[in-house]
Amino acid sequence: MTIAAAVPGAAGLFGGSITTPARADDGDTLPEYAPVPAHALGPVPNAQGYYVGRIRGNLFWITDTNYQAMFLTTRDGVVLVDAPPTLGHNLLRAVRDVTKANGMPNKITHLIYSHSHADHIGASAILGKHVLRIGHSETHALLKRDRDPNRPLPTQTFDDRFVLEVGGERLELAHHGPNHSPDNIYIYAPGHKALMLVDVFFPGWVPFKNLAMSESVPAWLEAHDVAMQYPWQTLIGGHLGRLGSRTDAEIQKTYLSDLDTAVRNAIETVDPSPYVDKYGPSGNSWAVFKTYLDAVARRAADPVAAKYTGKLAGADVYTADHAATLLESLRINAALLGPFGIHP
């Protein structure tokens, strides 16, 4: 069977081209997860695997239910923000759909990179050589290191802030320090009260695995508060199938706060003695730490996952991973070492 046929939204995720043999035991060996709450789902993609919609005025978004991009149509051309490879050529189709309907030029003149990661800008090359690509200076450095032909270097870079004005429209780009990645920026459309901030908020869902695989967990957590200082009404998070609201953002902040409290409590209450007694005599320190840390993460995750299952999609999928990641961050960044603190 094809993956695209078996999984809703997979046509966009896998380009509709990957097949895998059917196996009778798949249903018996794969885990069962809670149903995705209806409020976490977005619009249904069209036959070509994408949905394009208006945010406000001439600002639009496109999704394949797994990734998102944003674009602004102007009298002087189209400004695209990000080019996820799972959307690929559907980006061009969406732009043609919209500009044909609103009478604007369909030429993409500018591409803004939210950050360097290939899953968000890996289709940049399909736009050709003559698009003005804009990104943070660190994005330029990272892409120069990666040498990926599908992610051409930005032609215009900035360090702190950059204002792009095209055809009577305005986008304000800002770097407030590292968060998910060293170069991840905030893209604000003041005339449309919309903020695009990728890999920080996941409206209707818990974050992706290990707190979005963020390179700095403390900075990623701080980015939530920075984002809330913008007067946005609509959030484009870069992932999944729908837009976000300020209520969505507050729910995620509360989820993370509950998880932080649970991890801190578990650090203080899980006794390491059984793991030390079992593996210590053989000198297997890694086994001691693995079993102890796994136990702390499980104790922290279980009540939080139970509380948010049915409220945030994927709470039963990723909360244990988030707890383990937050635990390590608290240990090494906040010096919450529990029983492995300063020896008396």
mmCIF file of C-alpha atoms in Angstrom:
data_model
loop_
_atom_site.group_PDB
_atom_site.id
_atom_site.type_symbol
_atom_site.label_atom_id
_atom_site.label_comp_id
_atom_site.label_asym_id
_atom_site.label_seq_id
_atom_site.Cartn_x
_atom_site.Cartn_y
_atom_site.Cartn_z
ATOM 1 C CA MET A 1 0.000 0.000 0.000
ATOM 2 C CA THR A 2 1.112 3.585 -0.360
ATOM 3 C CA ILE A 3 1.783 5.582 2.768
ATOM 4 C CA ALA A 4 -0.083 8.509 1.231
ATOM 5 C CA ALA A 5 -3.198 6.378 0.879
ATOM 6 C CA ALA A 6 -2.958 4.985 4.382
ATOM 7 C CA VAL A 7 -2.288 8.159 6.376
ATOM 8 C CA PRO A 8 -4.331 11.395 6.079
ATOM 9 C CA GLY A 9 -1.984 14.205 5.133
ATOM 10 C CA ALA A 10 0.821 11.814 4.172
ATOM 11 C CA ALA A 11 0.625 12.724 0.506
ATOM 12 C CA GLY A 12 2.111 16.078 1.426
ATOM 13 C CA LEU A 13 4.552 14.665 3.956
ATOM 14 C CA PHE A 14 6.011 12.031 1.642
ATOM 15 C CA GLY A 15 5.408 13.667 -1.724
ATOM 16 C CA GLY A 16 2.985 10.859 -2.553
ATOM 17 C CA SER A 17 5.857 8.744 -3.877
ATOM 18 C CA ILE A 18 6.948 6.420 -1.061
ATOM 19 C CA THR A 19 5.462 2.947 -0.898
ATOM 20 C CA THR A 20 5.893 0.238 1.669
ATOM 21 C CA PRO A 21 4.825 -3.414 1.647
ATOM 22 C CA ALA A 22 1.685 -4.181 3.618
ATOM 23 C CA ARG A 23 2.318 -6.372 6.658
ATOM 24 C CA ALA A 24 -0.344 -8.326 8.464
ATOM 25 C CA ASP A 25 1.203 -7.680 11.869
ATOM 26 C CA ASP A 26 1.467 -3.870 11.559
ATOM 27 C CA GLY A 27 -1.704 -3.279 13.523
ATOM 28 C CA ASP A 28 -0.624 -5.686 16.236
ATOM 29 C CA THR A 29 2.847 -4.222 16.854
ATOM 30 C CA LEU A 30 2.347 -0.490 16.495
ATOM 31 C CA PRO A 31 1.188 1.409 19.596
ATOM 32 C CA GLU A 32 -2.307 2.804 19.967
ATOM 33 C CA TYR A 33 -2.693 6.514 20.722
ATOM 34 C CA ALA A 34 -5.611 8.680 21.749
ATOM 35 C CA PRO A 35 -7.744 10.113 18.948
ATOM 36 C CA VAL A 36 -6.757 13.547 17.693
ATOM 37 C CA PRO A 37 -9.243 16.084 19.101
ATOM 38 C CA ALA A 38 -11.327 17.665 16.361
ATOM 39 C CA HIS A 39 -10.252 21.159 17.424
ATOM 40 C CA ALA A 40 -6.604 20.300 16.679
ATOM 41 C CA LEU A 41 -7.298 19.562 13.032
ATOM 42 C CA GLY A 42 -7.267 22.159 10.285
ATOM 43 C CA PRO A 43 -8.920 22.401 6.868
ATOM 44 C CA VAL A 44 -8.918 19.372 4.585
ATOM 45 C CA PRO A 45 -6.323 19.612 1.788
ATOM 46 C CA ASN A 46 -7.447 19.592 -1.825
ATOM 47 C CA ALA A 47 -6.811 16.775 -4.303
ATOM 48 C CA GLN A 48 -3.265 18.026 -4.868
ATOM 49 C CA GLY A 49 -2.478 17.777 -1.167
ATOM 50 C CA TYR A 50 -2.606 21.366 0.055
ATOM 51 C CA TYR A 51 -4.923 23.970 1.497
ATOM 52 C CA VAL A 52 -4.440 27.687 0.917
ATOM 53 C CA GLY A 53 -6.376 30.307 2.861
ATOM 54 C CA ARG A 54 -6.489 33.985 3.647
ATOM 55 C CA ILE A 55 -5.186 35.216 6.973
ATOM 56 C CA ARG A 56 -6.173 38.811 6.478
ATOM 57 C CA GLY A 57 -6.104 41.186 3.516
ATOM 58 C CA ASN A 58 -3.351 40.127 1.116
ATOM 59 C CA LEU A 59 -1.679 37.771 3.599
ATOM 60 C CA PHE A 60 -2.193 34.030 3.001
ATOM 61 C CA TRP A 61 -1.018 30.687 4.335
ATOM 62 C CA ILE A 62 -0.640 27.196 2.904
ATOM 63 C CA THR A 63 -0.487 23.822 4.645
ATOM 64 C CA ASP A 64 -0.314 20.134 3.784
ATOM 65 C CA THR A 65 -1.392 19.370 7.419
ATOM 66 C CA ASN A 66 2.239 18.739 8.383
ATOM 67 C CA TYR A 67 4.052 21.942 7.369
ATOM 68 C CA GLN A 68 3.042 25.546 6.751
ATOM 69 C CA ALA A 69 4.289 28.536 4.792
ATOM 70 C CA MET A 70 3.020 32.097 4.553
ATOM 71 C CA PHE A 71 2.932 34.514 1.625
ATOM 72 C CA LEU A 72 2.047 38.122 0.997
ATOM 73 C CA THR A 73 0.683 39.209 -2.368
ATOM 74 C CA THR A 74 1.527 42.747 -3.434
ATOM 75 C CA ARG A 75 1.267 44.891 -6.545
ATOM 76 C CA ASP A 76 5.012 44.350 -7.062
ATOM 77 C CA GLY A 77 5.129 40.583 -6.575
ATOM 78 C CA VAL A 78 4.814 37.885 -3.920
ATOM 79 C CA VAL A 79 6.801 37.603 -0.689
ATOM 80 C CA LEU A 80 7.010 33.978 0.457
ATOM 81 C CA VAL A 81 8.044 32.974 3.972
ATOM 82 C CA ASP A 82 9.651 29.516 4.055
ATOM 83 C CA ALA A 83 9.601 26.784 1.433
ATOM 84 C CA PRO A 84 9.008 23.409 3.107
ATOM 85 C CA PRO A 85 9.901 20.519 0.805
ATOM 86 C CA THR A 86 6.717 18.597 1.655
ATOM 87 C CA LEU A 87 4.806 21.510 0.115
ATOM 88 C CA GLY A 88 7.291 21.842 -2.730
ATOM 89 C CA HIS A 89 5.661 22.792 -6.018
ATOM 90 C CA ASN A 90 2.300 23.155 -4.276
ATOM 91 C CA LEU A 91 3.690 26.488 -3.054
ATOM 92 C CA LEU A 92 3.713 27.693 -6.650
ATOM 93 C CA ARG A 93 0.237 26.301 -7.261
ATOM 94 C CA ALA A 94 -1.117 28.046 -4.170
ATOM 95 C CA VAL A 95 0.392 31.366 -5.205
ATOM 96 C CA ARG A 96 -1.153 30.992 -8.661
ATOM 97 C CA ASP A 97 -4.531 30.145 -7.092
ATOM 98 C CA VAL A 98 -4.533 33.247 -4.944
ATOM 99 C CA THR A 99 -3.071 35.798 -7.367
ATOM 100 C CA LYS A 100 -5.389 34.677 -10.139
ATOM 101 C CA ALA A 101 -8.298 35.368 -7.810
ATOM 102 C CA ASN A 102 -7.097 38.712 -6.421
ATOM 103 C CA GLY A 103 -5.512 40.105 -9.576
ATOM 104 C CA MET A 104 -2.006 40.485 -8.138
ATOM 105 C CA PRO A 105 1.242 39.489 -9.897
ATOM 106 C CA ASN A 106 2.124 35.829 -9.319
ATOM 107 C CA LYS A 107 5.894 36.206 -9.510
ATOM 108 C CA ILE A 108 7.632 35.324 -6.234
ATOM 109 C CA THR A 109 10.176 38.113 -5.796
ATOM 110 C CA HIS A 110 11.266 37.542 -2.194
ATOM 111 C CA LEU A 111 11.752 34.485 0.007
ATOM 112 C CA ILE A 112 12.254 34.894 3.751
ATOM 113 C CA TYR A 113 13.999 32.118 5.646
ATOM 114 C CA SER A 114 12.613 31.648 9.169
ATOM 115 C CA HIS A 115 15.751 29.643 9.985
ATOM 116 C CA SER A 116 18.182 27.297 8.282
ATOM 117 C CA HIS A 117 16.552 23.909 8.879
ATOM 118 C CA ALA A 118 15.952 21.875 5.739
ATOM 119 C CA ASP A 119 12.450 20.765 6.658
ATOM 120 C CA HIS A 120 11.296 24.398 6.438
ATOM 121 C CA ILE A 121 13.313 25.833 3.554
ATOM 122 C CA GLY A 122 14.449 22.726 1.659
ATOM 123 C CA ALA A 123 12.404 23.618 -1.450
ATOM 124 C CA SER A 124 14.006 27.045 -1.813
ATOM 125 C CA ALA A 125 15.874 26.003 -4.966
ATOM 126 C CA ILE A 126 12.679 25.478 -6.976
ATOM 127 C CA LEU A 127 12.156 29.258 -6.948
ATOM 128 C CA GLY A 128 15.239 29.794 -9.097
ATOM 129 C CA LYS A 129 18.221 32.098 -8.865
ATOM 130 C CA HIS A 130 16.539 35.456 -9.194
ATOM 131 C CA VAL A 131 14.486 35.458 -5.988
ATOM 132 C CA LEU A 132 15.829 37.769 -3.276
ATOM 133 C CA ARG A 133 16.379 35.524 -0.284
ATOM 134 C CA ILE A 134 16.401 37.155 3.161
ATOM 135 C CA GLY A 135 17.622 35.576 6.382
ATOM 136 C CA HIS A 136 19.509 36.114 9.587
ATOM 137 C CA SER A 137 23.291 36.352 9.394
ATOM 138 C CA GLU A 138 23.564 33.118 11.371
ATOM 139 C CA THR A 139 21.301 31.450 8.798
ATOM 140 C CA HIS A 140 23.834 32.432 6.152
ATOM 141 C CA ALA A 141 26.656 30.926 8.219
ATOM 142 C CA LEU A 142 24.790 27.681 8.859
ATOM 143 C CA LEU A 143 23.758 27.237 5.226
ATOM 144 C CA LYS A 144 27.283 27.986 4.087
ATOM 145 C CA ARG A 145 28.420 25.168 6.372
ATOM 146 C CA ASP A 146 25.735 22.757 5.139
ATOM 147 C CA ARG A 147 26.366 23.384 1.414
ATOM 148 C CA ASP A 148 22.897 22.154 0.415
ATOM 149 C CA PRO A 149 21.995 23.070 -3.194
ATOM 150 C CA ASN A 150 18.309 23.003 -2.262
ATOM 151 C CA ARG A 151 18.896 25.780 0.300
ATOM 152 C CA PRO A 152 20.737 28.603 -1.495
ATOM 153 C CA LEU A 153 22.423 31.174 0.725
ATOM 154 C CA PRO A 154 20.392 34.263 1.612
ATOM 155 C CA THR A 155 21.309 37.245 -0.517
ATOM 156 C CA GLN A 156 20.234 39.751 2.121
ATOM 157 C CA THR A 157 21.114 39.227 5.782
ATOM 158 C CA PHE A 158 20.555 41.085 9.043
ATOM 159 C CA ASP A 159 21.598 40.754 12.680
ATOM 160 C CA ASP A 160 18.842 42.234 14.847
ATOM 161 C CA ARG A 161 15.998 43.744 12.817
ATOM 162 C CA PHE A 162 15.007 44.125 9.195
ATOM 163 C CA VAL A 163 11.956 45.792 7.677
ATOM 164 C CA LEU A 164 10.816 44.593 4.259
ATOM 165 C CA GLU A 165 8.487 46.887 2.328
ATOM 166 C CA VAL A 166 7.178 45.624 -0.995
ATOM 167 C CA GLY A 167 4.245 46.936 -3.034
ATOM 168 C CA GLY A 168 2.627 48.797 -0.170
ATOM 169 C CA GLU A 169 2.986 45.885 2.285
ATOM 170 C CA ARG A 170 5.320 45.559 5.272
ATOM 171 C CA LEU A 171 6.938 42.701 7.165
ATOM 172 C CA GLU A 172 9.052 43.235 10.277
ATOM 173 C CA LEU A 173 11.768 40.641 10.872
ATOM 174 C CA ALA A 174 13.516 40.359 14.225
ATOM 175 C CA HIS A 175 16.046 38.152 15.953
ATOM 176 C CA HIS A 176 15.639 38.064 19.732
ATOM 177 C CA GLY A 177 18.435 35.600 20.375
ATOM 178 C CA PRO A 178 18.539 31.807 19.974
ATOM 179 C CA ASN A 179 15.452 29.713 20.636
ATOM 180 C CA HIS A 180 14.606 26.585 18.666
ATOM 181 C CA SER A 181 17.779 27.228 16.675
ATOM 182 C CA PRO A 182 20.462 29.916 16.859
ATOM 183 C CA ASP A 183 18.962 31.782 13.896
ATOM 184 C CA ASN A 184 15.192 31.385 14.250
ATOM 185 C CA ILE A 185 13.482 34.740 13.628
ATOM 186 C CA TYR A 186 10.129 36.384 14.300
ATOM 187 C CA ILE A 187 8.235 37.518 11.183
ATOM 188 C CA TYR A 188 5.506 40.027 12.015
ATOM 189 C CA ALA A 189 2.947 41.455 9.605
ATOM 190 C CA PRO A 190 1.710 44.548 11.480
ATOM 191 C CA GLY A 191 -1.003 45.408 8.972
ATOM 192 C CA HIS A 192 -2.482 41.941 9.367
ATOM 193 C CA LYS A 193 -1.822 41.335 13.090
ATOM 194 C CA ALA A 194 -0.074 38.074 12.254
ATOM 195 C CA LEU A 195 3.125 36.561 13.621
ATOM 196 C CA MET A 196 5.024 33.707 12.022
ATOM 197 C CA LEU A 197 7.285 31.987 14.535
ATOM 198 C CA VAL A 198 8.348 28.504 13.539
ATOM 199 C CA ASP A 199 8.919 25.508 15.820
ATOM 200 C CA VAL A 200 7.895 27.285 19.019
ATOM 201 C CA PHE A 201 4.081 27.086 19.211
ATOM 202 C CA PHE A 202 2.109 24.095 17.935
ATOM 203 C CA PRO A 203 -1.553 25.202 18.040
ATOM 204 C CA GLY A 204 -3.857 22.462 19.268
ATOM 205 C CA TRP A 205 -0.972 20.042 19.839
ATOM 206 C CA VAL A 206 1.875 19.438 22.231
ATOM 207 C CA PRO A 207 5.241 20.390 20.704
ATOM 208 C CA PHE A 208 7.164 18.057 18.442
ATOM 209 C CA LYS A 209 9.493 15.482 20.030
ATOM 210 C CA ASN A 210 11.957 16.587 22.722
ATOM 211 C CA LEU A 211 10.560 20.116 23.025
ATOM 212 C CA ALA A 212 10.780 20.627 19.274
ATOM 213 C CA MET A 213 14.377 19.355 19.174
ATOM 214 C CA SER A 214 15.395 22.809 20.344
ATOM 215 C CA GLU A 215 19.102 23.505 20.654
ATOM 216 C CA SER A 216 18.597 25.643 23.765
ATOM 217 C CA VAL A 217 15.663 24.629 25.934
ATOM 218 C CA PRO A 218 15.840 27.706 28.227
ATOM 219 C CA ALA A 219 15.943 30.045 25.211
ATOM 220 C CA TRP A 220 13.098 28.165 23.543
ATOM 221 C CA LEU A 221 10.959 28.506 26.643
ATOM 222 C CA GLU A 222 11.771 32.219 26.850
ATOM 223 C CA ALA A 223 10.708 32.652 23.216
ATOM 224 C CA HIS A 224 7.120 31.928 24.253
ATOM 225 C CA ASP A 225 7.082 35.077 26.390
ATOM 226 C CA VAL A 226 8.855 37.139 23.740
ATOM 227 C CA ALA A 227 6.229 36.137 21.196
ATOM 228 C CA MET A 228 3.391 37.156 23.484
ATOM 229 C CA GLN A 229 4.798 40.705 23.605
ATOM 230 C CA TYR A 230 3.820 41.144 19.955
ATOM 231 C CA PRO A 231 0.215 42.325 19.430
ATOM 232 C CA TRP A 232 -0.638 39.491 17.059
ATOM 233 C CA GLN A 233 -4.027 37.901 16.633
ATOM 234 C CA THR A 234 -3.047 35.075 14.275
ATOM 235 C CA LEU A 235 -0.058 32.781 14.659
ATOM 236 C CA ILE A 236 1.609 30.784 11.878
ATOM 237 C CA GLY A 237 3.643 28.124 13.660
ATOM 238 C CA GLY A 238 5.153 26.368 10.653
ATOM 239 C CA HIS A 239 3.696 22.946 11.455
ATOM 240 C CA LEU A 240 0.460 21.007 11.349
ATOM 241 C CA GLY A 241 -2.852 21.905 9.833
ATOM 242 C CA ARG A 242 -4.248 25.037 11.362
ATOM 243 C CA LEU A 243 -3.444 28.556 12.440
ATOM 244 C CA GLY A 244 -3.065 29.579 16.055
ATOM 245 C CA SER A 245 -4.695 32.028 18.438
ATOM 246 C CA ARG A 246 -3.449 33.658 21.605
ATOM 247 C CA THR A 247 -5.568 31.157 23.525
ATOM 248 C CA ASP A 248 -3.650 28.332 21.851
ATOM 249 C CA ALA A 249 -0.383 29.960 22.885
ATOM 250 C CA GLU A 250 -1.489 30.322 26.493
ATOM 251 C CA ILE A 251 -2.584 26.675 26.626
ATOM 252 C CA GLN A 252 0.848 25.547 25.445
ATOM 253 C CA LYS A 253 2.526 27.798 28.008
ATOM 254 C CA THR A 254 0.352 26.250 30.733
ATOM 255 C CA TYR A 255 1.183 22.729 29.537
ATOM 256 C CA LEU A 256 4.894 23.518 29.722
ATOM 257 C CA SER A 257 4.503 25.095 33.138
ATOM 258 C CA ASP A 258 2.697 22.007 34.428
ATOM 259 C CA LEU A 259 5.431 19.812 33.000
ATOM 260 C CA ASP A 260 8.139 21.936 34.595
ATOM 261 C CA THR A 261 6.454 21.627 38.000
ATOM 262 C CA ALA A 262 6.052 17.873 37.574
ATOM 263 C CA VAL A 263 9.701 17.359 36.594
ATOM 264 C CA ARG A 264 10.970 19.440 39.506
ATOM 265 C CA ASN A 265 8.828 17.433 41.906
ATOM 266 C CA ALA A 266 9.952 14.133 40.442
ATOM 267 C CA ILE A 267 13.626 15.073 40.773
ATOM 268 C CA GLU A 268 13.080 15.488 44.500
ATOM 269 C CA THR A 269 10.934 12.422 45.082
ATOM 270 C CA VAL A 270 12.304 9.558 42.961
ATOM 271 C CA ASP A 271 14.702 7.454 45.035
ATOM 272 C CA PRO A 272 17.826 6.408 43.074
ATOM 273 C CA SER A 273 18.679 3.607 45.495
ATOM 274 C CA PRO A 274 17.155 0.705 43.515
ATOM 275 C CA TYR A 275 19.131 1.665 40.424
ATOM 276 C CA VAL A 276 22.361 2.220 42.325
ATOM 277 C CA ASP A 277 21.920 -1.104 44.139
ATOM 278 C CA LYS A 278 21.224 -2.974 40.910
ATOM 279 C CA TYR A 279 23.889 -1.563 38.616
ATOM 280 C CA GLY A 280 26.385 0.125 40.930
ATOM 281 C CA PRO A 281 28.286 -3.001 42.037
ATOM 282 C CA SER A 282 29.191 -3.783 38.416
ATOM 283 C CA GLY A 283 30.370 -0.217 37.812
ATOM 284 C CA ASN A 284 27.737 0.400 35.137
ATOM 285 C CA SER A 285 27.192 4.114 35.743
ATOM 286 C CA TRP A 286 25.240 4.576 32.515
ATOM 287 C CA ALA A 287 22.720 1.955 33.586
ATOM 288 C CA VAL A 288 22.300 3.716 36.924
ATOM 289 C CA PHE A 289 21.654 7.066 35.308
ATOM 290 C CA LYS A 290 19.452 5.731 32.513
ATOM 291 C CA THR A 291 17.095 3.831 34.780
ATOM 292 C CA TYR A 292 16.954 6.616 37.356
ATOM 293 C CA LEU A 293 16.381 9.381 34.798
ATOM 294 C CA ASP A 294 13.805 7.291 32.944
ATOM 295 C CA ALA A 295 11.940 6.804 36.221
ATOM 296 C CA VAL A 296 11.983 10.549 36.942
ATOM 297 C CA ALA A 297 10.711 11.358 33.464
ATOM 298 C CA ARG A 298 7.933 8.764 33.717
ATOM 299 C CA ARG A 299 6.771 10.009 37.097
ATOM 300 C CA ALA A 300 6.653 13.577 35.774
ATOM 301 C CA ALA A 301 5.063 12.755 32.435
ATOM 302 C CA ASP A 302 2.240 10.427 33.405
ATOM 303 C CA PRO A 303 -0.057 12.899 35.214
ATOM 304 C CA VAL A 304 0.632 15.676 32.691
ATOM 305 C CA ALA A 305 -0.116 13.404 29.742
ATOM 306 C CA ALA A 306 -3.331 12.286 31.418
ATOM 307 C CA LYS A 307 -4.397 15.872 32.089
ATOM 308 C CA TYR A 308 -3.868 17.040 28.515
ATOM 309 C CA THR A 309 -4.946 13.984 26.513
ATOM 310 C CA GLY A 310 -8.062 15.080 24.645
ATOM 311 C CA LYS A 311 -7.113 18.734 25.142
ATOM 312 C CA LEU A 312 -3.837 18.831 23.206
ATOM 313 C CA ALA A 313 -3.241 16.350 20.411
ATOM 314 C CA GLY A 314 -0.244 14.103 20.940
ATOM 315 C CA ALA A 315 -0.106 14.571 24.709
ATOM 316 C CA ASP A 316 0.132 10.800 25.091
ATOM 317 C CA VAL A 317 2.673 10.589 22.257
ATOM 318 C CA TYR A 318 5.366 13.074 23.238
ATOM 319 C CA THR A 319 4.956 14.133 26.888
ATOM 320 C CA ALA A 320 7.405 11.496 28.134
ATOM 321 C CA ASP A 321 10.002 12.721 25.615
ATOM 322 C CA HIS A 322 9.387 16.312 26.681
ATOM 323 C CA ALA A 323 9.780 15.381 30.342
ATOM 324 C CA ALA A 324 13.120 13.679 29.653
ATOM 325 C CA THR A 325 14.388 16.678 27.679
ATOM 326 C CA LEU A 326 13.235 19.180 30.287
ATOM 327 C CA LEU A 327 14.773 17.031 33.019
ATOM 328 C CA GLU A 328 18.183 17.181 31.360
ATOM 329 C CA SER A 329 17.865 20.921 30.820
ATOM 330 C CA LEU A 330 16.976 21.510 34.461
ATOM 331 C CA ARG A 331 19.886 19.350 35.583
ATOM 332 C CA ILE A 332 22.575 20.980 33.476
ATOM 333 C CA ASN A 333 21.205 24.528 33.139
ATOM 334 C CA ALA A 334 19.351 25.089 36.410
ATOM 335 C CA ALA A 335 21.600 22.855 38.571
ATOM 336 C CA LEU A 336 18.639 20.818 39.821
ATOM 337 C CA LEU A 337 20.713 17.698 40.385
ATOM 338 C CA GLY A 338 18.549 15.980 42.978
ATOM 339 C CA PRO A 339 20.427 13.130 44.648
ATOM 340 C CA PHE A 340 23.438 13.755 42.424
ATOM 341 C CA GLY A 341 24.229 17.185 43.821
ATOM 342 C CA ILE A 342 27.211 18.215 45.957
ATOM 343 C CA HIS A 343 28.375 15.281 48.028
ATOM 344 C CA PRO A 344 28.160 15.956 51.785
#
